[in-house]
Coordinates of C-alpha atoms in Angstrom, one line a residue:
X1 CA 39.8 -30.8 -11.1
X2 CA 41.0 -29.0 -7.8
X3 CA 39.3 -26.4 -6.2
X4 CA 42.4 -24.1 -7.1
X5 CA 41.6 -24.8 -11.0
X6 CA 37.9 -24.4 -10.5
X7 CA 38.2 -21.1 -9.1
X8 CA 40.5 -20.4 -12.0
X9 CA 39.0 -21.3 -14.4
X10 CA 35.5 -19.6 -13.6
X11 CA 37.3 -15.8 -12.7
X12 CA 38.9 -16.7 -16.3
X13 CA 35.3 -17.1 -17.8
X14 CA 34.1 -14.5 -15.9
X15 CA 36.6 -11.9 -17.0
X16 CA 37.3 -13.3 -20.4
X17 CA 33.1 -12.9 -20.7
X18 CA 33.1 -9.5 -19.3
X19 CA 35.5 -8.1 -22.3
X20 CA 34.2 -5.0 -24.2
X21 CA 34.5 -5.1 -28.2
X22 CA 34.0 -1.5 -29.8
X23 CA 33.4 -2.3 -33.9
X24 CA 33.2 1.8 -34.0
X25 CA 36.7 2.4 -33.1
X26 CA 39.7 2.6 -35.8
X27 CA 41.7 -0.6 -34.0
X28 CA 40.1 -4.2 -35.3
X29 CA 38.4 -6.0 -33.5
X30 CA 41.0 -8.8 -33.3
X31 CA 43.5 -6.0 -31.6
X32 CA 41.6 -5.0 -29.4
X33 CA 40.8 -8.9 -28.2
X34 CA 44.3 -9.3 -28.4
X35 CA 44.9 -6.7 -26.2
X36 CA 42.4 -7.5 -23.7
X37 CA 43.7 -10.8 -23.5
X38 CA 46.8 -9.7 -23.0
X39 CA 46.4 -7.6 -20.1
X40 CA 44.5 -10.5 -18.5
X41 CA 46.5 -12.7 -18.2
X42 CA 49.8 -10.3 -17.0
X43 CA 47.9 -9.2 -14.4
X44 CA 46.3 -12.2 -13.2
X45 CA 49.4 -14.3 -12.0
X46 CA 46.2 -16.7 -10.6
X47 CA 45.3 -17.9 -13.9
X48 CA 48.1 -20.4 -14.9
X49 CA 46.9 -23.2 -15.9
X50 CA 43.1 -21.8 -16.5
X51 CA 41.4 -23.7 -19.8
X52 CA 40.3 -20.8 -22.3
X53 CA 36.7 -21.4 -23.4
X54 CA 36.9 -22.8 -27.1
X55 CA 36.6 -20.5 -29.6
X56 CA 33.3 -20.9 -30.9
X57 CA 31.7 -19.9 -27.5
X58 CA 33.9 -17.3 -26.9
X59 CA 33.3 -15.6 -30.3
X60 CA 29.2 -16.2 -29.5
X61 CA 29.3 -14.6 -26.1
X62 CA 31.6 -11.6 -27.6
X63 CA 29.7 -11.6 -30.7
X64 CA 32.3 -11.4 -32.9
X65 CA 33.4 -14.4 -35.5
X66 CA 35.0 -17.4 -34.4
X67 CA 38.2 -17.1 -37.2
X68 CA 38.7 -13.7 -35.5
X69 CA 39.0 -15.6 -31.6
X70 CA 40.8 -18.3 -33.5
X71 CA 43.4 -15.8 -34.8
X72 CA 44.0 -13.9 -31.6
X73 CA 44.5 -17.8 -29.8
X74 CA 46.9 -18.7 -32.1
X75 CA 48.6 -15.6 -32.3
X76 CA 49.2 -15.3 -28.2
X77 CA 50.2 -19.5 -28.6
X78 CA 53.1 -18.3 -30.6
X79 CA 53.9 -15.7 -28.4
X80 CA 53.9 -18.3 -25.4
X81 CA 51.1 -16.6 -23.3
X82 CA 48.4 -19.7 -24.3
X83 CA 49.3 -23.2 -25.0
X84 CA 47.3 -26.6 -26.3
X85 CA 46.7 -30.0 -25.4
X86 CA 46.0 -32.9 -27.9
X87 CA 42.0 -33.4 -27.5
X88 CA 41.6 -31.2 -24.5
X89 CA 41.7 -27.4 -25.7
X90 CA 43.5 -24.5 -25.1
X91 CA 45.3 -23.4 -21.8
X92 CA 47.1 -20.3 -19.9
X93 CA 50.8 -21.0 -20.1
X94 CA 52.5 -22.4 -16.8
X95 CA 55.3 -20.4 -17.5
X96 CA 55.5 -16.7 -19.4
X97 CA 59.1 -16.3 -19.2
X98 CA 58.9 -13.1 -21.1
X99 CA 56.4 -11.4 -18.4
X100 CA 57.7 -10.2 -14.9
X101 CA 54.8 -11.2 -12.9
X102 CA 53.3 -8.9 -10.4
X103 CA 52.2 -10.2 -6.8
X104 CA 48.9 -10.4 -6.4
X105 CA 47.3 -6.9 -4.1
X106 CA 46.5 -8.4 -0.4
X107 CA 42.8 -8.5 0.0
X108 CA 41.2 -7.1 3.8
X109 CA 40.0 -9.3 5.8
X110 CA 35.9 -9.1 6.3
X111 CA 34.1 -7.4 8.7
X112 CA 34.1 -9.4 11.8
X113 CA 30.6 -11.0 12.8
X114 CA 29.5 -9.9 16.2
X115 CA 28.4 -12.9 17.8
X116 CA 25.0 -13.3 19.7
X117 CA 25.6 -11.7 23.8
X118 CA 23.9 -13.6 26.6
X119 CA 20.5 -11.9 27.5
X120 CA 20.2 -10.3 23.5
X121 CA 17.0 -10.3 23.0
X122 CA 14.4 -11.1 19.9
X123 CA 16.5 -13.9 18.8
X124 CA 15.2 -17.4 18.4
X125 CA 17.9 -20.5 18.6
X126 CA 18.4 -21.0 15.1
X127 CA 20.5 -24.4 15.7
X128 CA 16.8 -26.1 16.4
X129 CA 15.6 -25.0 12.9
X130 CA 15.5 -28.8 10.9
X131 CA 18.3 -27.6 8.3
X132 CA 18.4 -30.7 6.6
X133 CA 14.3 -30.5 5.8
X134 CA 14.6 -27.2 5.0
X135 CA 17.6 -27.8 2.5
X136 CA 15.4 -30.4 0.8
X137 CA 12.5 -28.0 0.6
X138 CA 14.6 -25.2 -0.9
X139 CA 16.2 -27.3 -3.2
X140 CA 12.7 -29.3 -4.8
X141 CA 11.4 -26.3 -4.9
X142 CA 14.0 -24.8 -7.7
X143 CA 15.2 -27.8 -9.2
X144 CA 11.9 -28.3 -10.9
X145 CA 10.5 -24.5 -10.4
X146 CA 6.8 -23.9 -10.7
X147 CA 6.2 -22.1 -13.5
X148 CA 4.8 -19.1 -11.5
X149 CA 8.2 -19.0 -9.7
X150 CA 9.7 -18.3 -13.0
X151 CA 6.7 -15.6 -14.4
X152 CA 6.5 -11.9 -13.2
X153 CA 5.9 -12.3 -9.2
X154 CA 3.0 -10.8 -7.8
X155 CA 3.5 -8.3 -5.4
X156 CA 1.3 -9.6 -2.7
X157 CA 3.7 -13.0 -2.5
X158 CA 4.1 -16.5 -3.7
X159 CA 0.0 -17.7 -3.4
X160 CA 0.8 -20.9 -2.1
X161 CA 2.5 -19.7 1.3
X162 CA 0.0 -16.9 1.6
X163 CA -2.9 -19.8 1.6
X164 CA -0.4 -22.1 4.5
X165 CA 0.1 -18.7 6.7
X166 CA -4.2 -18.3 6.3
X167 CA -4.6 -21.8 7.6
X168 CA -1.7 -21.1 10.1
X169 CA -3.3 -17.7 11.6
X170 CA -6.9 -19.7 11.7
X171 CA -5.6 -22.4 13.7
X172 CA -3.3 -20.8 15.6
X173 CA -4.5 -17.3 16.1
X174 CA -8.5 -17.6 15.7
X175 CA -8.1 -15.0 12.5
X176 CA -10.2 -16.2 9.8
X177 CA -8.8 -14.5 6.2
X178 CA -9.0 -15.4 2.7
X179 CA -5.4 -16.3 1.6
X180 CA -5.8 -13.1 -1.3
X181 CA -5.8 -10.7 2.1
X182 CA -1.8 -11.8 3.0
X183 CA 0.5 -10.0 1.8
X184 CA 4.2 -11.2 2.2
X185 CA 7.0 -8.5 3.4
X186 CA 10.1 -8.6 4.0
X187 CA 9.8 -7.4 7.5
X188 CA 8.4 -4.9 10.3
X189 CA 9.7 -1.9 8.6
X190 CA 8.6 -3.0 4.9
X191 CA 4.9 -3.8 6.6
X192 CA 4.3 -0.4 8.5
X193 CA 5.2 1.0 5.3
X194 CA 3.2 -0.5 2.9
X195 CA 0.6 0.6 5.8
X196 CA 1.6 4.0 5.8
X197 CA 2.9 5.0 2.5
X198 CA 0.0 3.2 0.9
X199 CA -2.7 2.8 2.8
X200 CA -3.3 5.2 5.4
X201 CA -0.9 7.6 4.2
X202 CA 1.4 10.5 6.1
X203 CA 0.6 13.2 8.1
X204 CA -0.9 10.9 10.9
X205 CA -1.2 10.6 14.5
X206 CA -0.5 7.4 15.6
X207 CA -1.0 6.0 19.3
X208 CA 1.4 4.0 20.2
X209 CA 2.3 2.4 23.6
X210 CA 4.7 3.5 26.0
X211 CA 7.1 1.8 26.1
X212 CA 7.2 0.4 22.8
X213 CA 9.7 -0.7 19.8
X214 CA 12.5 1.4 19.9
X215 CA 12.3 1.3 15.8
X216 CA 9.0 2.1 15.7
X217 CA 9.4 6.0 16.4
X218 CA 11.8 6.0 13.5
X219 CA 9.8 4.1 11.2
X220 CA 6.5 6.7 11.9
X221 CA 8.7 9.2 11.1
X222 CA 10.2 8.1 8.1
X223 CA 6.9 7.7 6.7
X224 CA 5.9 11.0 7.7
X225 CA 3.5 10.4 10.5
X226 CA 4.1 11.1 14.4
X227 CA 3.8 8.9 17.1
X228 CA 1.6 9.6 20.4
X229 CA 3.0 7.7 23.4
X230 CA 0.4 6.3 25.4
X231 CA 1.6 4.6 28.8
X232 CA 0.6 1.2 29.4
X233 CA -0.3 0.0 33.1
X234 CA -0.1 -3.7 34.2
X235 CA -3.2 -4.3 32.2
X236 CA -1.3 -2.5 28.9
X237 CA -3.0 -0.2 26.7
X238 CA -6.2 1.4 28.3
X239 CA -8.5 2.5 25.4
X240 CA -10.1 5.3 27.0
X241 CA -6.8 7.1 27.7
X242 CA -6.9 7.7 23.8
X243 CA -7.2 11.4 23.1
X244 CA -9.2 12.6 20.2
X245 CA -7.6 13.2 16.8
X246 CA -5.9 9.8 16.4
X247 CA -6.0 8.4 13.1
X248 CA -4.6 4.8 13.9
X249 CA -3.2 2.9 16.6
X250 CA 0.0 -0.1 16.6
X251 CA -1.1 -2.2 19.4
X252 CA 0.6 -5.5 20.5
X253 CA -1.8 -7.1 22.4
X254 CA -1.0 -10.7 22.6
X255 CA 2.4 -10.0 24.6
X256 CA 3.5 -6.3 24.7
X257 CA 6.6 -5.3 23.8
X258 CA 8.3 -5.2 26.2
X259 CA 7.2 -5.7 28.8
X260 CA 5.4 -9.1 28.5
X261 CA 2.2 -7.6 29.3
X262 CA -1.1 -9.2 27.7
X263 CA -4.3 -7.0 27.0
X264 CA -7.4 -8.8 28.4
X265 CA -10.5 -9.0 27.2
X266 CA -12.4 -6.6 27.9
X267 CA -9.3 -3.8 27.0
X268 CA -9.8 -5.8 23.7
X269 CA -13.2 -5.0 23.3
X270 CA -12.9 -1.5 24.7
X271 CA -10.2 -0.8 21.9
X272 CA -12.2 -2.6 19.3
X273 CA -15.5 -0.5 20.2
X274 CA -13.3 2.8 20.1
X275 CA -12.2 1.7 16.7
X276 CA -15.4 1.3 15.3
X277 CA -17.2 4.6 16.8
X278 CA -14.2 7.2 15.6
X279 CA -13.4 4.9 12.5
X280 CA -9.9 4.5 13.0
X281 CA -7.7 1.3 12.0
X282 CA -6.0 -0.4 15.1
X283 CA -2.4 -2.1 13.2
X284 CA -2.0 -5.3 15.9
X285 CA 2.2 -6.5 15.9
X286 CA 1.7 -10.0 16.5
X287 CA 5.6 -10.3 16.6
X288 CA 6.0 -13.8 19.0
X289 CA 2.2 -14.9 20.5
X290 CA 2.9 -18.3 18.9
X291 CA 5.3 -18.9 22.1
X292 CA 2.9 -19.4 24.7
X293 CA 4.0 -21.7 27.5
X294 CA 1.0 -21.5 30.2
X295 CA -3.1 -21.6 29.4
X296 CA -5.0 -20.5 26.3
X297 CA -4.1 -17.2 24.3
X298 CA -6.6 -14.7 24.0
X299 CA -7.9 -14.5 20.3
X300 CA -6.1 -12.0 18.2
X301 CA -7.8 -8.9 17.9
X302 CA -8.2 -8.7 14.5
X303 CA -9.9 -12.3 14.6
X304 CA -12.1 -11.0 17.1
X305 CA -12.7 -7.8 14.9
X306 CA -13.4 -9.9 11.8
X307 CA -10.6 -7.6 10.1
X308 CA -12.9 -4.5 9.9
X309 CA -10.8 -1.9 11.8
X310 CA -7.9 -3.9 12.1
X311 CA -4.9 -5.0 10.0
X312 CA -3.0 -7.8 11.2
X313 CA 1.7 -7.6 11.2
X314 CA 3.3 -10.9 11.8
X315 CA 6.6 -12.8 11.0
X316 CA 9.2 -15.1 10.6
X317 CA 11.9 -13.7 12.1
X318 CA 11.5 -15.0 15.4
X319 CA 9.6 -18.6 14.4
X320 CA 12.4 -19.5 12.0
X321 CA 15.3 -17.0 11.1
X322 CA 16.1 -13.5 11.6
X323 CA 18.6 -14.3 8.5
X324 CA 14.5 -15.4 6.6
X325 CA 13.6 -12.2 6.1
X326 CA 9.6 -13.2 5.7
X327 CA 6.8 -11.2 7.4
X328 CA 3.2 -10.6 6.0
X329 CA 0.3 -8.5 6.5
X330 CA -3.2 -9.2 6.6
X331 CA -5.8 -6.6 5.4
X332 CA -9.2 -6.2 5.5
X333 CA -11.0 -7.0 1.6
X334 CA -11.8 -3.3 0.8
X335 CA -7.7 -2.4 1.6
X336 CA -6.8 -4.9 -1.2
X337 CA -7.1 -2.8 -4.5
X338 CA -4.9 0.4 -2.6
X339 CA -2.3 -2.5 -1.0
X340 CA -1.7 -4.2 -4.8
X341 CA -1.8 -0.8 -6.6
X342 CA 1.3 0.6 -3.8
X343 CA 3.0 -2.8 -4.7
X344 CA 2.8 -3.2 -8.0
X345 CA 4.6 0.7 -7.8
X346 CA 7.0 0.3 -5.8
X347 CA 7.7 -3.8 -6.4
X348 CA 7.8 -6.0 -3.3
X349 CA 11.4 -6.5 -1.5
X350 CA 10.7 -10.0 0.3
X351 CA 12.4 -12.6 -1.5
X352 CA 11.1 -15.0 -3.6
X353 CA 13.5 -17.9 -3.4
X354 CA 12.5 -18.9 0.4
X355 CA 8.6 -18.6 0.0
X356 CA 7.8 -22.2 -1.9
X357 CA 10.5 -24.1 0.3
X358 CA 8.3 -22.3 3.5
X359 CA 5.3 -22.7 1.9
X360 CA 5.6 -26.7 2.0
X361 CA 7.8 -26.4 5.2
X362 CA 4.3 -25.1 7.1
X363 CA 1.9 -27.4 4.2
X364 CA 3.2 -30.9 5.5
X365 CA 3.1 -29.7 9.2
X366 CA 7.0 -29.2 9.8
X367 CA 6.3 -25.8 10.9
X368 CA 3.9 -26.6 13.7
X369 CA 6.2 -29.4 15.0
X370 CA 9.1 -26.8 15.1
X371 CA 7.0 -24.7 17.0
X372 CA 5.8 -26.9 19.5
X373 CA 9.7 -28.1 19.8
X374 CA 10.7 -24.4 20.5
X375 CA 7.8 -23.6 22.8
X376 CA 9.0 -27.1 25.0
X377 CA 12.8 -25.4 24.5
X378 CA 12.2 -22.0 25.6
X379 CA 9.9 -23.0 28.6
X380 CA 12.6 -24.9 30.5
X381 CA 15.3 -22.0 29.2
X382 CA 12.7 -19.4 30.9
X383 CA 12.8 -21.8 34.1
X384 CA 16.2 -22.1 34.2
X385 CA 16.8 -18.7 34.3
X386 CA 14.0 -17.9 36.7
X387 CA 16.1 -20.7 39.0
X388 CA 19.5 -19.3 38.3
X389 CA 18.4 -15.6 39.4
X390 CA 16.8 -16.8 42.4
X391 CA 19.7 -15.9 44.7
X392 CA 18.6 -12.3 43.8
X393 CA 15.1 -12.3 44.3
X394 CA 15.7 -9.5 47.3
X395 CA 16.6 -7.3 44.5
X396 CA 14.6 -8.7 41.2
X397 CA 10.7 -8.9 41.1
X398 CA 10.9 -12.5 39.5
X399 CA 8.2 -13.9 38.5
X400 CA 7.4 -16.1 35.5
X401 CA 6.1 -15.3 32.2
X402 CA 3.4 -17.2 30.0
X403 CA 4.8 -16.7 26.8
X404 CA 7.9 -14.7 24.8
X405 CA 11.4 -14.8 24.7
X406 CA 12.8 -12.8 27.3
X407 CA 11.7 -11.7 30.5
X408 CA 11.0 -8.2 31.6
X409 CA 12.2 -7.9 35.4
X410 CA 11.5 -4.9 37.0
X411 CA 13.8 -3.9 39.8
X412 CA 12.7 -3.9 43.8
X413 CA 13.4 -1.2 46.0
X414 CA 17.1 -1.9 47.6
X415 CA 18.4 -1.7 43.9
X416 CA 16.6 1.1 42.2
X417 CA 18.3 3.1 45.3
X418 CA 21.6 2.1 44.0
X419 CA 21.4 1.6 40.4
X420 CA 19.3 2.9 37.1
X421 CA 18.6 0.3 34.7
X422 CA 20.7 2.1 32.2
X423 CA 23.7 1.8 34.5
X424 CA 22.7 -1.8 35.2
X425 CA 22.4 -2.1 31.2
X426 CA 26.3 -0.5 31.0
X427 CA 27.9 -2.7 33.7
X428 CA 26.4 -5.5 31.9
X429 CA 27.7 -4.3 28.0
X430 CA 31.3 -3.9 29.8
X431 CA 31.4 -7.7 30.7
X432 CA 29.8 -9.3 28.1
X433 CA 26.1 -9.2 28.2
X434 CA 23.5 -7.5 26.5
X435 CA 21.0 -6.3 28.4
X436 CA 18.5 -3.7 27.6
X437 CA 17.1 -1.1 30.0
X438 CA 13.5 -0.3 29.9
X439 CA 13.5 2.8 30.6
X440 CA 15.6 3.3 26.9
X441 CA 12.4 2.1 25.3
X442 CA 10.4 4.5 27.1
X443 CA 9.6 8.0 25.5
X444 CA 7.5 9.7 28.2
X445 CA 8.6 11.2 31.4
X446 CA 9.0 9.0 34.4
X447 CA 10.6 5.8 32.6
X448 CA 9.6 2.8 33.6
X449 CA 12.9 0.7 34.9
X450 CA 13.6 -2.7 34.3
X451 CA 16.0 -5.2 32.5
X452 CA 15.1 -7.5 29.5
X453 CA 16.8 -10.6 29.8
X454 CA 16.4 -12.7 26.4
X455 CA 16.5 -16.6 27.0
X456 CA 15.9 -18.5 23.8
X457 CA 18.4 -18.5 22.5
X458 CA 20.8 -19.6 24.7
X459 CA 21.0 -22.8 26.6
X460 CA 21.2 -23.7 30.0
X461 CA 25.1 -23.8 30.2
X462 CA 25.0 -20.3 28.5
X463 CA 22.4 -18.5 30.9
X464 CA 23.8 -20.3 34.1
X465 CA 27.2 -18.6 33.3
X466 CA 25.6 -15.3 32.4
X467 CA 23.0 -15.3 35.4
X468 CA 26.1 -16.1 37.6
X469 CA 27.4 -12.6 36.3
X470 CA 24.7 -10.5 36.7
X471 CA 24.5 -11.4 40.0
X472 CA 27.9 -10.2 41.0
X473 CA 27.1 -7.1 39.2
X474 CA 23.9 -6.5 41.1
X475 CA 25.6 -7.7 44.5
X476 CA 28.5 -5.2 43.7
X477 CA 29.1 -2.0 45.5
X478 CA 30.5 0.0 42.9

């Protein structure tokens, strides 16, 4: 069968199954089939040729009898809209000589897909995820589903990827958790909600850092609660620049967004003490510490808390597939009951079908080789972009970076007299690049400036050719 018949024949089932009968109404029930049919096929040039489901399944799925489809078949055969075969059933007519048919309406095109700009940032290269494992995953795990995968899912997740992403954080992070304190989201947003709306609840006032997630001011708001920017020195956040009043504070200490920035020890402890003697929960973003390229990362706070104060965010997003749409929380034990109670309300939004096929992905070890292949990846990419920019280096501060995916690069003296970042940033938009200003992600007085410059994913050809252009716009005099 070609593809042109398949796709008949299914919009034919589909329509033909999607007929309304109404026994209540003064016309028979074999009229009003009649009818229907009728109108189908005169208005759906598309169909000739399309095979008409036999009559006994048709009549089941309209629940009506089968002499009654039988009738209506046989009544549009002698009226030439259907015809028969010997052995093979019943067909639309090639030819309806009697029917003037009507051109088909022209269909607009798509929305156009934007694709990725040199320098965007928070994407991973998704052309190094192993497609073909992760097809064979997906597909074992729902050609034979688990019986769970077919039962009422529980809101916290699918158990067996919330026990691979416990062993993950403990090996990985130094977070010890029982797999019952994950819960799977379907992002960020979803994650500080479930915080929020049912944890913690609104009316709060949240530190934050300065600069930060531009989304995160949105999302406090949304939820009811108001952000208090804190500004972050080369050390990050600085505990005792907390005022009182603060009911929680989002944190990312393994490498601060944005600018690359990791809290040290003892800002660690400091924030964990100041946790523990007010009583206020510290929500760490662990958004991309897996990508360390240089020495050992620092414990996660909430491993070094013991998940008292703290509640854990992390994701996929950036280790597999934006497209993934898999995050998860991690809670401390006496959170659980409120956390279940808020899902089982308001149902949970992350997808089920990915979670065995990632559960197995990260079980059989997959996922830590795909890490450990990025990590190789996106330290030469970092390199190479560190190289390419060097011709600069009178007017960027470059220097390195131990883990992430983009570099923050802070402007030097001869530039800053010439050119905001937010120019910089609109110079860069106007030939191609993306390139987001620091000082946009600032929400005190006194923005920082600086330019974030994403690198993984994008190879070496790729950032050569978009380094080569930044340059001439930093080098121009306009």
């Amino acid at each position: 069968m070609s593809n042109y018949e398949t796709f008949s024949k299914s919009n034919l089932n589909r329509d033909l199954f999607a007929i309304s009968l109404d026994a209540s109404l003064k016309t028979s029930l074999q009229a009003q089939l009649l009818e229907a049919l009728r109108n189908l096929i005169s208005a759906s040039p598309n169909l000739v040729g399309a095979r008409l489901p036999a009559s006994r399944a048709l009549a089941s799925e309209l629940s009506i009898s089968r002499t009654t489809v039988q009738a209506v078949y046989d009544q549009m055969i002698s009226e030439g809209y259907l015809v028969t075969r010997q052995g093979s059933g019943t067909y639309v007519a090639n030819e309806i000589t009697h029917l003037s048919q009507p051109q088909p309406l022209p269909r607009p095109a798509g929305p156009a897909t934007e694709p990725w700009r040199p320098f965007q940032t928070g994407l991973p290269d998704q052309s190094l995820l192993p497609n073909r494992q992760w097809a064979r995953h997906l597909e074992r795990a729902w050609r034979a589903p688990a019986p769970g995968l077919l039962a009422r899912p529980d809101p916290l997740g699918w158990y067996p990827l919330r026990e691979a992403i416990a062993d993950h954080l403990a090996a990985w992070r130094h977070l010890a958790c029982d797999p019952g304190q994950v819960v799977i989201t379907s992002g960020a947003r979803e994650a500080f909600e479930v915080v929020f709306h049912g944890l913690l609840g609104s009316g709060k006032q949240i530190a934050i850092e300065d600069p930060c997630w531009p989304k995160l001011h949105s999302i406090l708001a949304d939820t009811g609660n108001t952000g208090n920017p804190i500004r972050i020195d080369q050390d990050g956040l600085d505990a005792a620049r907390l005022p009182a009043g603060i009911d929680a504070a989002i944190v990312t200490p393994s490498r601060h967004y944005p600018t690359g920035v990791s809290l040290p020890m003892p800002r660690r402890v400091s924030l964990l003490d100041w946790a523990r003697q007010t009583g206020t929960m510290v929500i760490e973003d662990d958004y991309d510490s897996e990508f360390r390229y240089r020495g050992q990362p620092l414990p996660s706070l909430s491993g070094l808390d013991g998940l008292t104060n703290t509640i854990y965010l992390g994701s996929f997003s950036k280790l597999v597939s934006p497209a993934l749409r898999i995050g998860y929380l991690v809670v401390p034990k006496r959170l659980l009951p409120n956390t279940r109670s808020y899902l089982d309300r308001v149902g949970p939004r992350a997808s089920l079908i990915p979670q065995p096929a990632l559960a197995t992905f990260m079980d059989i070890g997959e996922f830590a080789m795909h890490l450990r292949r990025m990590r190789r990846i996106y330290a030469r990419r970092q390199s190479h972009l560190l190289d390419a920019l060097a011709p600069v280096s009178d007017l960027l501060n470059l220097h390195a970076d131990s883990s992430g995916m983009h570099l923050c690069v802070l402007p030097r003296a001869p530039l800053t007299d010439r050119l905001s970042d937010i120019e910089l940033s609109k110079r860069a938009e106007g030939i191609g690049l993306r390139i987001s200003a620091l000082s946009a992600q600032c929400a005190l007085p006194e923005k920082m400036q600086g330019l974030l410059l994403g690198y993984a994913a994008f190879d070496e050809d790729t950032l050569s050719e978009a380094a080569e252009q930044l340059i001439a716009i930093l080098r121009s005099d306009r």
